[in-house]
């Protein structure tokens, strides 16, 4: 079963309420996690290359030395055509509410290129990587200062709608994405998804493309190819088995689709895995 598109972050340490990690993407074959959302603000700081963050209907450039901001409750994922390395920082509500910081209570600018932001984020990176004594309180202090700076200087504007006001289009797409992820390896038609969403095919397909950047069929194929890639990487299934278990029943179509979306042929990935297994 596909995981939920909602991340509850319930396992976040209340004494250290942040999620922090370095992600490396190398072209479409390693695009970030499929569309998902959560209630916390997510900050992506690019250190090499470039990519693109899909966030609701926005396309946020992810460029070296810049910060991309994913607002709370936004449906999002990261894509890259080539190499892209970035740090992901998710700031938990336990921190912002404890300090009376309104991070996540209003819309923030989605792209920030400012030396002061870069300096703050680099301090967080250094503390997290070196892990000197008392690094956790030092990181929390830096994250609090960074959050305060963003709230103070980088709000989207007084006229921007509040995050609390739900966009019905986005809610429709969230529901559809969850349904697709739960059923993508089964027989699944656009008509069936539209019936689940409760909207006309024309309106739904147009809105889905506007919000996600994918056609409905394109997103189904993307998820199926990701699943096939995971099966191939496990070494337990050959190419035809991986395709079949991922919802592809035509090998020619699978091969063309996989190459277009993952950046290479499934046989190339299988051969790469075989070479790695042969290394001493």
PDB file of C-alpha atoms in Angstrom:
ATOM      1  CA  UNK A   1       0.000   0.000   0.000  1.00  0.00           C
ATOM      2  CA  UNK A   2       1.259   3.479  -0.853  1.00  0.00           C
ATOM      3  CA  UNK A   3       2.067   5.741   2.121  1.00  0.00           C
ATOM      4  CA  UNK A   4      -0.221   8.609   3.065  1.00  0.00           C
ATOM      5  CA  UNK A   5       0.458  11.936   1.360  1.00  0.00           C
ATOM      6  CA  UNK A   6       0.018  13.626   4.753  1.00  0.00           C
ATOM      7  CA  UNK A   7       3.076  13.666   7.014  1.00  0.00           C
ATOM      8  CA  UNK A   8       1.994  14.030  10.629  1.00  0.00           C
ATOM      9  CA  UNK A   9       5.573  14.370  12.003  1.00  0.00           C
ATOM     10  CA  UNK A  10       4.356  12.755  15.247  1.00  0.00           C
ATOM     11  CA  UNK A  11       7.789  11.238  15.865  1.00  0.00           C
ATOM     12  CA  UNK A  12       9.458  14.660  16.060  1.00  0.00           C
ATOM     13  CA  UNK A  13      11.392  15.019  19.338  1.00  0.00           C
ATOM     14  CA  UNK A  14       9.502  17.636  21.419  1.00  0.00           C
ATOM     15  CA  UNK A  15      12.828  18.730  22.908  1.00  0.00           C
ATOM     16  CA  UNK A  16      14.385  19.108  19.448  1.00  0.00           C
ATOM     17  CA  UNK A  17      11.386  19.744  17.169  1.00  0.00           C
ATOM     18  CA  UNK A  18      13.065  19.979  13.804  1.00  0.00           C
ATOM     19  CA  UNK A  19      13.720  17.645  10.880  1.00  0.00           C
ATOM     20  CA  UNK A  20      17.002  18.276   9.097  1.00  0.00           C
ATOM     21  CA  UNK A  21      18.702  16.309   6.324  1.00  0.00           C
ATOM     22  CA  UNK A  22      20.735  16.646   3.140  1.00  0.00           C
ATOM     23  CA  UNK A  23      19.105  15.449  -0.080  1.00  0.00           C
ATOM     24  CA  UNK A  24      20.848  14.772  -3.391  1.00  0.00           C
ATOM     25  CA  UNK A  25      18.944  14.443  -6.653  1.00  0.00           C
ATOM     26  CA  UNK A  26      20.566  13.444  -9.926  1.00  0.00           C
ATOM     27  CA  UNK A  27      18.074  14.102 -12.679  1.00  0.00           C
ATOM     28  CA  UNK A  28      14.488  12.866 -12.956  1.00  0.00           C
ATOM     29  CA  UNK A  29      15.432   9.330 -11.915  1.00  0.00           C
ATOM     30  CA  UNK A  30      16.028  10.648  -8.409  1.00  0.00           C
ATOM     31  CA  UNK A  31      13.258  13.204  -8.074  1.00  0.00           C
ATOM     32  CA  UNK A  32      12.246  13.811  -4.485  1.00  0.00           C
ATOM     33  CA  UNK A  33       9.416  12.186  -2.592  1.00  0.00           C
ATOM     34  CA  UNK A  34       6.104  12.094  -4.427  1.00  0.00           C
ATOM     35  CA  UNK A  35       3.539  14.831  -3.786  1.00  0.00           C
ATOM     36  CA  UNK A  36       2.806  15.178  -0.072  1.00  0.00           C
ATOM     37  CA  UNK A  37       1.911  17.806   2.515  1.00  0.00           C
ATOM     38  CA  UNK A  38       2.238  18.586   6.214  1.00  0.00           C
ATOM     39  CA  UNK A  39       1.289  21.278   8.691  1.00  0.00           C
ATOM     40  CA  UNK A  40       4.835  22.565   9.222  1.00  0.00           C
ATOM     41  CA  UNK A  41       6.814  25.069   7.159  1.00  0.00           C
ATOM     42  CA  UNK A  42       9.616  23.451   5.139  1.00  0.00           C
ATOM     43  CA  UNK A  43      12.776  25.342   4.191  1.00  0.00           C
ATOM     44  CA  UNK A  44      14.984  24.050   1.361  1.00  0.00           C
ATOM     45  CA  UNK A  45      18.477  25.544   1.074  1.00  0.00           C
ATOM     46  CA  UNK A  46      20.301  24.639  -2.149  1.00  0.00           C
ATOM     47  CA  UNK A  47      24.067  24.144  -1.967  1.00  0.00           C
ATOM     48  CA  UNK A  48      24.745  22.766  -5.460  1.00  0.00           C
ATOM     49  CA  UNK A  49      23.047  22.705  -8.847  1.00  0.00           C
ATOM     50  CA  UNK A  50      19.417  23.639  -9.263  1.00  0.00           C
ATOM     51  CA  UNK A  51      15.946  22.158  -9.229  1.00  0.00           C
ATOM     52  CA  UNK A  52      12.319  23.121  -8.908  1.00  0.00           C
ATOM     53  CA  UNK A  53       9.877  22.861  -6.012  1.00  0.00           C
ATOM     54  CA  UNK A  54       6.250  22.220  -6.927  1.00  0.00           C
ATOM     55  CA  UNK A  55       4.170  23.835  -4.169  1.00  0.00           C
ATOM     56  CA  UNK A  56       0.421  24.011  -4.801  1.00  0.00           C
ATOM     57  CA  UNK A  57       0.214  25.928  -8.076  1.00  0.00           C
ATOM     58  CA  UNK A  58       3.666  27.530  -7.681  1.00  0.00           C
ATOM     59  CA  UNK A  59       6.928  26.526  -9.332  1.00  0.00           C
ATOM     60  CA  UNK A  60       9.717  27.686  -7.027  1.00  0.00           C
ATOM     61  CA  UNK A  61      13.248  27.713  -8.488  1.00  0.00           C
ATOM     62  CA  UNK A  62      15.757  25.968  -6.230  1.00  0.00           C
ATOM     63  CA  UNK A  63      19.150  27.554  -6.888  1.00  0.00           C
ATOM     64  CA  UNK A  64      22.509  27.475  -5.168  1.00  0.00           C
ATOM     65  CA  UNK A  65      22.680  29.834  -2.188  1.00  0.00           C
ATOM     66  CA  UNK A  66      18.922  30.463  -2.182  1.00  0.00           C
ATOM     67  CA  UNK A  67      16.115  29.360   0.078  1.00  0.00           C
ATOM     68  CA  UNK A  68      12.851  27.880  -1.208  1.00  0.00           C
ATOM     69  CA  UNK A  69       9.979  28.080   1.271  1.00  0.00           C
ATOM     70  CA  UNK A  70       7.169  25.518   1.263  1.00  0.00           C
ATOM     71  CA  UNK A  71       4.284  27.075   3.162  1.00  0.00           C
ATOM     72  CA  UNK A  72       2.334  25.023   5.692  1.00  0.00           C
ATOM     73  CA  UNK A  73      -0.311  22.675   4.229  1.00  0.00           C
ATOM     74  CA  UNK A  74       0.995  23.077   0.659  1.00  0.00           C
ATOM     75  CA  UNK A  75       1.062  20.008  -1.572  1.00  0.00           C
ATOM     76  CA  UNK A  76       4.669  19.761  -2.740  1.00  0.00           C
ATOM     77  CA  UNK A  77       7.581  17.797  -4.158  1.00  0.00           C
ATOM     78  CA  UNK A  78      11.055  18.529  -5.580  1.00  0.00           C
ATOM     79  CA  UNK A  79      12.143  17.887  -9.167  1.00  0.00           C
ATOM     80  CA  UNK A  80      15.563  18.185 -10.805  1.00  0.00           C
ATOM     81  CA  UNK A  81      16.811  17.742 -14.360  1.00  0.00           C
ATOM     82  CA  UNK A  82      20.462  17.437 -13.318  1.00  0.00           C
ATOM     83  CA  UNK A  83      22.423  17.440 -10.063  1.00  0.00           C
ATOM     84  CA  UNK A  84      20.720  19.202  -7.173  1.00  0.00           C
ATOM     85  CA  UNK A  85      21.844  19.059  -3.528  1.00  0.00           C
ATOM     86  CA  UNK A  86      19.911  20.817  -0.816  1.00  0.00           C
ATOM     87  CA  UNK A  87      19.325  20.796   2.906  1.00  0.00           C
ATOM     88  CA  UNK A  88      15.777  20.318   4.111  1.00  0.00           C
ATOM     89  CA  UNK A  89      14.744  21.960   7.380  1.00  0.00           C
ATOM     90  CA  UNK A  90      11.235  21.374   8.747  1.00  0.00           C
ATOM     91  CA  UNK A  91      10.421  23.546  11.743  1.00  0.00           C
ATOM     92  CA  UNK A  92       8.007  21.873  14.161  1.00  0.00           C
ATOM     93  CA  UNK A  93       5.140  23.702  15.811  1.00  0.00           C
ATOM     94  CA  UNK A  94       6.478  22.831  19.264  1.00  0.00           C
ATOM     95  CA  UNK A  95       9.333  25.257  18.620  1.00  0.00           C
ATOM     96  CA  UNK A  96       7.427  28.084  16.938  1.00  0.00           C
ATOM     97  CA  UNK A  97       4.479  27.996  19.334  1.00  0.00           C
ATOM     98  CA  UNK A  98       6.767  27.806  22.362  1.00  0.00           C
ATOM     99  CA  UNK A  99       8.487  30.995  21.219  1.00  0.00           C
ATOM    100  CA  UNK A 100       5.261  32.668  20.051  1.00  0.00           C
ATOM    101  CA  UNK A 101       6.583  32.749  16.483  1.00  0.00           C
ATOM    102  CA  UNK A 102       3.823  32.917  13.822  1.00  0.00           C
ATOM    103  CA  UNK A 103       5.700  30.725  11.350  1.00  0.00           C
ATOM    104  CA  UNK A 104       3.067  28.868   9.347  1.00  0.00           C
ATOM    105  CA  UNK A 105       0.209  31.150  10.381  1.00  0.00           C
ATOM    106  CA  UNK A 106       0.454  33.290   7.253  1.00  0.00           C
ATOM    107  CA  UNK A 107       1.915  32.903   3.788  1.00  0.00           C
ATOM    108  CA  UNK A 108       5.632  33.486   3.348  1.00  0.00           C
ATOM    109  CA  UNK A 109       7.587  34.470   0.272  1.00  0.00           C
ATOM    110  CA  UNK A 110       8.462  31.266  -1.553  1.00  0.00           C
ATOM    111  CA  UNK A 111      11.922  32.250  -2.764  1.00  0.00           C
ATOM    112  CA  UNK A 112      14.483  34.093  -0.635  1.00  0.00           C
ATOM    113  CA  UNK A 113      17.956  35.094  -1.827  1.00  0.00           C
ATOM    114  CA  UNK A 114      19.510  37.153   0.977  1.00  0.00           C
ATOM    115  CA  UNK A 115      22.974  37.033   2.604  1.00  0.00           C
ATOM    116  CA  UNK A 116      21.494  37.129   6.104  1.00  0.00           C
ATOM    117  CA  UNK A 117      19.386  34.047   5.398  1.00  0.00           C
ATOM    118  CA  UNK A 118      22.366  32.235   3.883  1.00  0.00           C
ATOM    119  CA  UNK A 119      24.505  33.047   6.946  1.00  0.00           C
ATOM    120  CA  UNK A 120      21.886  31.744   9.374  1.00  0.00           C
ATOM    121  CA  UNK A 121      21.340  28.545   7.429  1.00  0.00           C
ATOM    122  CA  UNK A 122      25.056  27.862   7.104  1.00  0.00           C
ATOM    123  CA  UNK A 123      25.388  28.159  10.892  1.00  0.00           C
ATOM    124  CA  UNK A 124      22.676  25.507  11.270  1.00  0.00           C
ATOM    125  CA  UNK A 125      24.459  23.255   8.767  1.00  0.00           C
ATOM    126  CA  UNK A 126      27.774  23.622  10.581  1.00  0.00           C
ATOM    127  CA  UNK A 127      26.279  22.865  13.992  1.00  0.00           C
ATOM    128  CA  UNK A 128      24.365  19.833  12.705  1.00  0.00           C
ATOM    129  CA  UNK A 129      27.380  18.392  10.900  1.00  0.00           C
ATOM    130  CA  UNK A 130      30.040  19.021  13.557  1.00  0.00           C
ATOM    131  CA  UNK A 131      27.813  18.086  16.521  1.00  0.00           C
ATOM    132  CA  UNK A 132      29.980  19.762  19.114  1.00  0.00           C
ATOM    133  CA  UNK A 133      28.861  19.677  22.765  1.00  0.00           C
ATOM    134  CA  UNK A 134      25.544  21.509  23.228  1.00  0.00           C
ATOM    135  CA  UNK A 135      24.926  21.615  19.500  1.00  0.00           C
ATOM    136  CA  UNK A 136      21.193  21.040  19.933  1.00  0.00           C
ATOM    137  CA  UNK A 137      20.496  24.214  21.918  1.00  0.00           C
ATOM    138  CA  UNK A 138      22.768  26.075  19.501  1.00  0.00           C
ATOM    139  CA  UNK A 139      20.754  24.743  16.533  1.00  0.00           C
ATOM    140  CA  UNK A 140      17.446  25.606  18.181  1.00  0.00           C
ATOM    141  CA  UNK A 141      18.675  29.152  18.803  1.00  0.00           C
ATOM    142  CA  UNK A 142      19.725  29.527  15.156  1.00  0.00           C
ATOM    143  CA  UNK A 143      16.448  28.042  13.870  1.00  0.00           C
ATOM    144  CA  UNK A 144      14.488  30.404  16.125  1.00  0.00           C
ATOM    145  CA  UNK A 145      16.488  33.379  14.867  1.00  0.00           C
ATOM    146  CA  UNK A 146      16.045  32.258  11.245  1.00  0.00           C
ATOM    147  CA  UNK A 147      12.293  31.786  11.749  1.00  0.00           C
ATOM    148  CA  UNK A 148      11.939  35.198  13.372  1.00  0.00           C
ATOM    149  CA  UNK A 149      13.837  36.818  10.506  1.00  0.00           C
ATOM    150  CA  UNK A 150      11.640  35.105   7.912  1.00  0.00           C
ATOM    151  CA  UNK A 151       8.423  36.085   9.736  1.00  0.00           C
ATOM    152  CA  UNK A 152       9.620  39.667  10.146  1.00  0.00           C
ATOM    153  CA  UNK A 153      10.964  40.316   6.682  1.00  0.00           C
ATOM    154  CA  UNK A 154       9.566  37.780   4.234  1.00  0.00           C
ATOM    155  CA  UNK A 155       5.798  37.622   4.653  1.00  0.00           C
ATOM    156  CA  UNK A 156       4.009  37.337   1.313  1.00  0.00           C
ATOM    157  CA  UNK A 157       2.080  40.569   1.963  1.00  0.00           C
ATOM    158  CA  UNK A 158      -0.943  41.798   3.871  1.00  0.00           C
ATOM    159  CA  UNK A 159      -3.283  40.910   1.026  1.00  0.00           C
ATOM    160  CA  UNK A 160      -2.114  37.291   0.786  1.00  0.00           C
ATOM    161  CA  UNK A 161      -4.758  34.764   1.864  1.00  0.00           C
ATOM    162  CA  UNK A 162      -4.226  33.037   5.192  1.00  0.00           C
ATOM    163  CA  UNK A 163      -3.136  29.416   5.154  1.00  0.00           C
ATOM    164  CA  UNK A 164      -6.153  28.652   7.308  1.00  0.00           C
ATOM    165  CA  UNK A 165      -8.411  29.462   4.391  1.00  0.00           C
ATOM    166  CA  UNK A 166      -8.426  26.259   2.432  1.00  0.00           C
ATOM    167  CA  UNK A 167      -8.253  26.392  -1.321  1.00  0.00           C
ATOM    168  CA  UNK A 168     -10.975  23.997  -2.469  1.00  0.00           C
ATOM    169  CA  UNK A 169      -9.004  23.192  -5.621  1.00  0.00           C
ATOM    170  CA  UNK A 170      -5.967  22.126  -3.601  1.00  0.00           C
ATOM    171  CA  UNK A 171      -8.117  20.056  -1.246  1.00  0.00           C
ATOM    172  CA  UNK A 172      -9.643  18.298  -4.263  1.00  0.00           C
ATOM    173  CA  UNK A 173      -6.191  17.524  -5.653  1.00  0.00           C
ATOM    174  CA  UNK A 174      -4.918  16.322  -2.249  1.00  0.00           C
ATOM    175  CA  UNK A 175      -7.798  13.878  -2.080  1.00  0.00           C
ATOM    176  CA  UNK A 176      -7.144  12.697  -5.629  1.00  0.00           C
ATOM    177  CA  UNK A 177      -3.395  12.302  -5.059  1.00  0.00           C
ATOM    178  CA  UNK A 178      -4.038  10.193  -1.955  1.00  0.00           C
ATOM    179  CA  UNK A 179      -6.435   8.008  -3.959  1.00  0.00           C
ATOM    180  CA  UNK A 180      -3.964   7.634  -6.828  1.00  0.00           C
ATOM    181  CA  UNK A 181      -1.092   6.711  -4.506  1.00  0.00           C
ATOM    182  CA  UNK A 182      -3.236   4.089  -2.783  1.00  0.00           C
ATOM    183  CA  UNK A 183      -4.325   2.490  -6.071  1.00  0.00           C
ATOM    184  CA  UNK A 184      -1.668   3.312  -8.671  1.00  0.00           C
ATOM    185  CA  UNK A 185      -0.399  -0.259  -9.138  1.00  0.00           C
ATOM    186  CA  UNK A 186      -3.958  -1.459  -9.821  1.00  0.00           C
ATOM    187  CA  UNK A 187      -6.093  -0.836 -12.876  1.00  0.00           C
ATOM    188  CA  UNK A 188      -6.905   2.846 -12.563  1.00  0.00           C
ATOM    189  CA  UNK A 189      -8.710   5.146 -14.993  1.00  0.00           C
ATOM    190  CA  UNK A 190      -9.026   8.921 -15.084  1.00  0.00           C
ATOM    191  CA  UNK A 191     -12.807   8.529 -15.002  1.00  0.00           C
ATOM    192  CA  UNK A 192     -12.570   6.532 -11.763  1.00  0.00           C
ATOM    193  CA  UNK A 193     -10.401   9.206 -10.153  1.00  0.00           C
ATOM    194  CA  UNK A 194     -12.813  11.945 -11.257  1.00  0.00           C
ATOM    195  CA  UNK A 195     -15.697  10.053  -9.697  1.00  0.00           C
ATOM    196  CA  UNK A 196     -13.717   9.802  -6.454  1.00  0.00           C
ATOM    197  CA  UNK A 197     -12.958  13.538  -6.554  1.00  0.00           C
ATOM    198  CA  UNK A 198     -16.592  14.350  -7.370  1.00  0.00           C
ATOM    199  CA  UNK A 199     -15.845  16.768 -10.216  1.00  0.00           C
ATOM    200  CA  UNK A 200     -16.217  16.776 -13.968  1.00  0.00           C
ATOM    201  CA  UNK A 201     -13.384  15.270 -15.974  1.00  0.00           C
ATOM    202  CA  UNK A 202     -12.580  18.537 -17.760  1.00  0.00           C
ATOM    203  CA  UNK A 203     -12.443  20.628 -14.567  1.00  0.00           C
ATOM    204  CA  UNK A 204     -10.573  17.998 -12.587  1.00  0.00           C
ATOM    205  CA  UNK A 205      -7.898  17.279 -15.214  1.00  0.00           C
ATOM    206  CA  UNK A 206      -7.280  20.977 -15.857  1.00  0.00           C
ATOM    207  CA  UNK A 207      -7.020  21.764 -12.134  1.00  0.00           C
ATOM    208  CA  UNK A 208      -4.806  18.746 -11.416  1.00  0.00           C
ATOM    209  CA  UNK A 209      -2.335  19.931 -14.075  1.00  0.00           C
ATOM    210  CA  UNK A 210      -2.386  23.507 -12.755  1.00  0.00           C
ATOM    211  CA  UNK A 211      -1.684  22.445  -9.157  1.00  0.00           C
ATOM    212  CA  UNK A 212       0.756  19.569  -9.649  1.00  0.00           C
ATOM    213  CA  UNK A 213       2.399  20.235 -13.003  1.00  0.00           C
ATOM    214  CA  UNK A 214       1.479  16.661 -14.028  1.00  0.00           C
ATOM    215  CA  UNK A 215      -1.314  15.339 -16.164  1.00  0.00           C
ATOM    216  CA  UNK A 216      -3.331  12.710 -14.292  1.00  0.00           C
ATOM    217  CA  UNK A 217      -1.922   9.905 -16.444  1.00  0.00           C
ATOM    218  CA  UNK A 218       1.551  11.407 -16.154  1.00  0.00           C
ATOM    219  CA  UNK A 219       1.389  11.341 -12.368  1.00  0.00           C
ATOM    220  CA  UNK A 220       0.114   7.765 -12.315  1.00  0.00           C
ATOM    221  CA  UNK A 221       3.014   6.746 -14.570  1.00  0.00           C
ATOM    222  CA  UNK A 222       5.478   8.679 -12.400  1.00  0.00           C
ATOM    223  CA  UNK A 223       4.382   6.770  -9.287  1.00  0.00           C
ATOM    224  CA  UNK A 224       4.417   3.459 -11.140  1.00  0.00           C
ATOM    225  CA  UNK A 225       7.937   4.094 -12.444  1.00  0.00           C
ATOM    226  CA  UNK A 226       9.127   5.035  -8.960  1.00  0.00           C
ATOM    227  CA  UNK A 227       7.694   1.768  -7.675  1.00  0.00           C
ATOM    228  CA  UNK A 228       9.323  -0.200 -10.491  1.00  0.00           C
ATOM    229  CA  UNK A 229      12.650   1.474  -9.764  1.00  0.00           C
ATOM    230  CA  UNK A 230      12.391   0.454  -6.104  1.00  0.00           C
ATOM    231  CA  UNK A 231      11.618  -3.135  -7.088  1.00  0.00           C
ATOM    232  CA  UNK A 232      14.544  -3.247  -9.518  1.00  0.00           C
ATOM    233  CA  UNK A 233      16.847  -1.781  -6.870  1.00  0.00           C
ATOM    234  CA  UNK A 234      15.809  -4.484  -4.410  1.00  0.00           C
ATOM    235  CA  UNK A 235      17.341  -7.100  -6.712  1.00  0.00           C
ATOM    236  CA  UNK A 236      14.403  -9.428  -6.063  1.00  0.00           C
ATOM    237  CA  UNK A 237      12.562  -8.846  -9.344  1.00  0.00           C
ATOM    238  CA  UNK A 238      13.549  -8.746 -12.998  1.00  0.00           C
ATOM    239  CA  UNK A 239      12.390  -6.014 -15.359  1.00  0.00           C
ATOM    240  CA  UNK A 240       9.149  -7.642 -16.495  1.00  0.00           C
ATOM    241  CA  UNK A 241       8.194  -8.584 -12.924  1.00  0.00           C
ATOM    242  CA  UNK A 242       8.919  -5.063 -11.707  1.00  0.00           C
ATOM    243  CA  UNK A 243       6.797  -3.610 -14.492  1.00  0.00           C
ATOM    244  CA  UNK A 244       3.875  -5.959 -13.857  1.00  0.00           C
ATOM    245  CA  UNK A 245       3.922  -5.411 -10.096  1.00  0.00           C
ATOM    246  CA  UNK A 246       3.909  -1.637 -10.695  1.00  0.00           C
ATOM    247  CA  UNK A 247       0.830  -1.604 -12.922  1.00  0.00           C
ATOM    248  CA  UNK A 248       2.408  -1.802 -16.382  1.00  0.00           C
ATOM    249  CA  UNK A 249       1.105  -4.604 -18.579  1.00  0.00           C
ATOM    250  CA  UNK A 250       2.779  -3.581 -21.843  1.00  0.00           C
ATOM    251  CA  UNK A 251       6.577  -3.863 -21.789  1.00  0.00           C
ATOM    252  CA  UNK A 252       7.135  -1.545 -24.736  1.00  0.00           C
ATOM    253  CA  UNK A 253       5.034   1.186 -23.090  1.00  0.00           C
ATOM    254  CA  UNK A 254       6.770   0.583 -19.766  1.00  0.00           C
ATOM    255  CA  UNK A 255      10.229   0.930 -21.301  1.00  0.00           C
ATOM    256  CA  UNK A 256       9.356   4.166 -23.134  1.00  0.00           C
ATOM    257  CA  UNK A 257       7.651   5.656 -20.096  1.00  0.00           C
ATOM    258  CA  UNK A 258      10.403   4.655 -17.691  1.00  0.00           C
ATOM    259  CA  UNK A 259      13.094   6.206 -19.878  1.00  0.00           C
ATOM    260  CA  UNK A 260      11.129   9.441 -20.260  1.00  0.00           C
ATOM    261  CA  UNK A 261      10.395   9.837 -16.547  1.00  0.00           C
ATOM    262  CA  UNK A 262      13.403   8.226 -14.868  1.00  0.00           C
ATOM    263  CA  UNK A 263      16.091   9.392 -17.279  1.00  0.00           C
ATOM    264  CA  UNK A 264      17.291   5.967 -18.427  1.00  0.00           C
ATOM    265  CA  UNK A 265      16.185   2.509 -19.460  1.00  0.00           C
ATOM    266  CA  UNK A 266      15.192  -0.014 -16.776  1.00  0.00           C
ATOM    267  CA  UNK A 267      17.806  -2.391 -18.210  1.00  0.00           C
ATOM    268  CA  UNK A 268      20.485   0.246 -17.533  1.00  0.00           C
ATOM    269  CA  UNK A 269      19.473   0.465 -13.897  1.00  0.00           C
ATOM    270  CA  UNK A 270      19.430  -3.321 -13.617  1.00  0.00           C
ATOM    271  CA  UNK A 271      22.927  -3.528 -15.121  1.00  0.00           C
ATOM    272  CA  UNK A 272      24.184  -0.798 -12.799  1.00  0.00           C
ATOM    273  CA  UNK A 273      22.852  -2.772  -9.836  1.00  0.00           C
ATOM    274  CA  UNK A 274      24.517  -5.966 -11.118  1.00  0.00           C
ATOM    275  CA  UNK A 275      27.900  -4.212 -11.391  1.00  0.00           C
ATOM    276  CA  UNK A 276      27.603  -2.916  -7.836  1.00  0.00           C
ATOM    277  CA  UNK A 277      26.834  -6.414  -6.576  1.00  0.00           C
ATOM    278  CA  UNK A 278      29.982  -7.759  -8.266  1.00  0.00           C
ATOM    279  CA  UNK A 279      32.288  -5.240  -6.618  1.00  0.00           C
ATOM    280  CA  UNK A 280      34.335  -6.714  -3.729  1.00  0.00           C
TER     281      UNK A 280
END
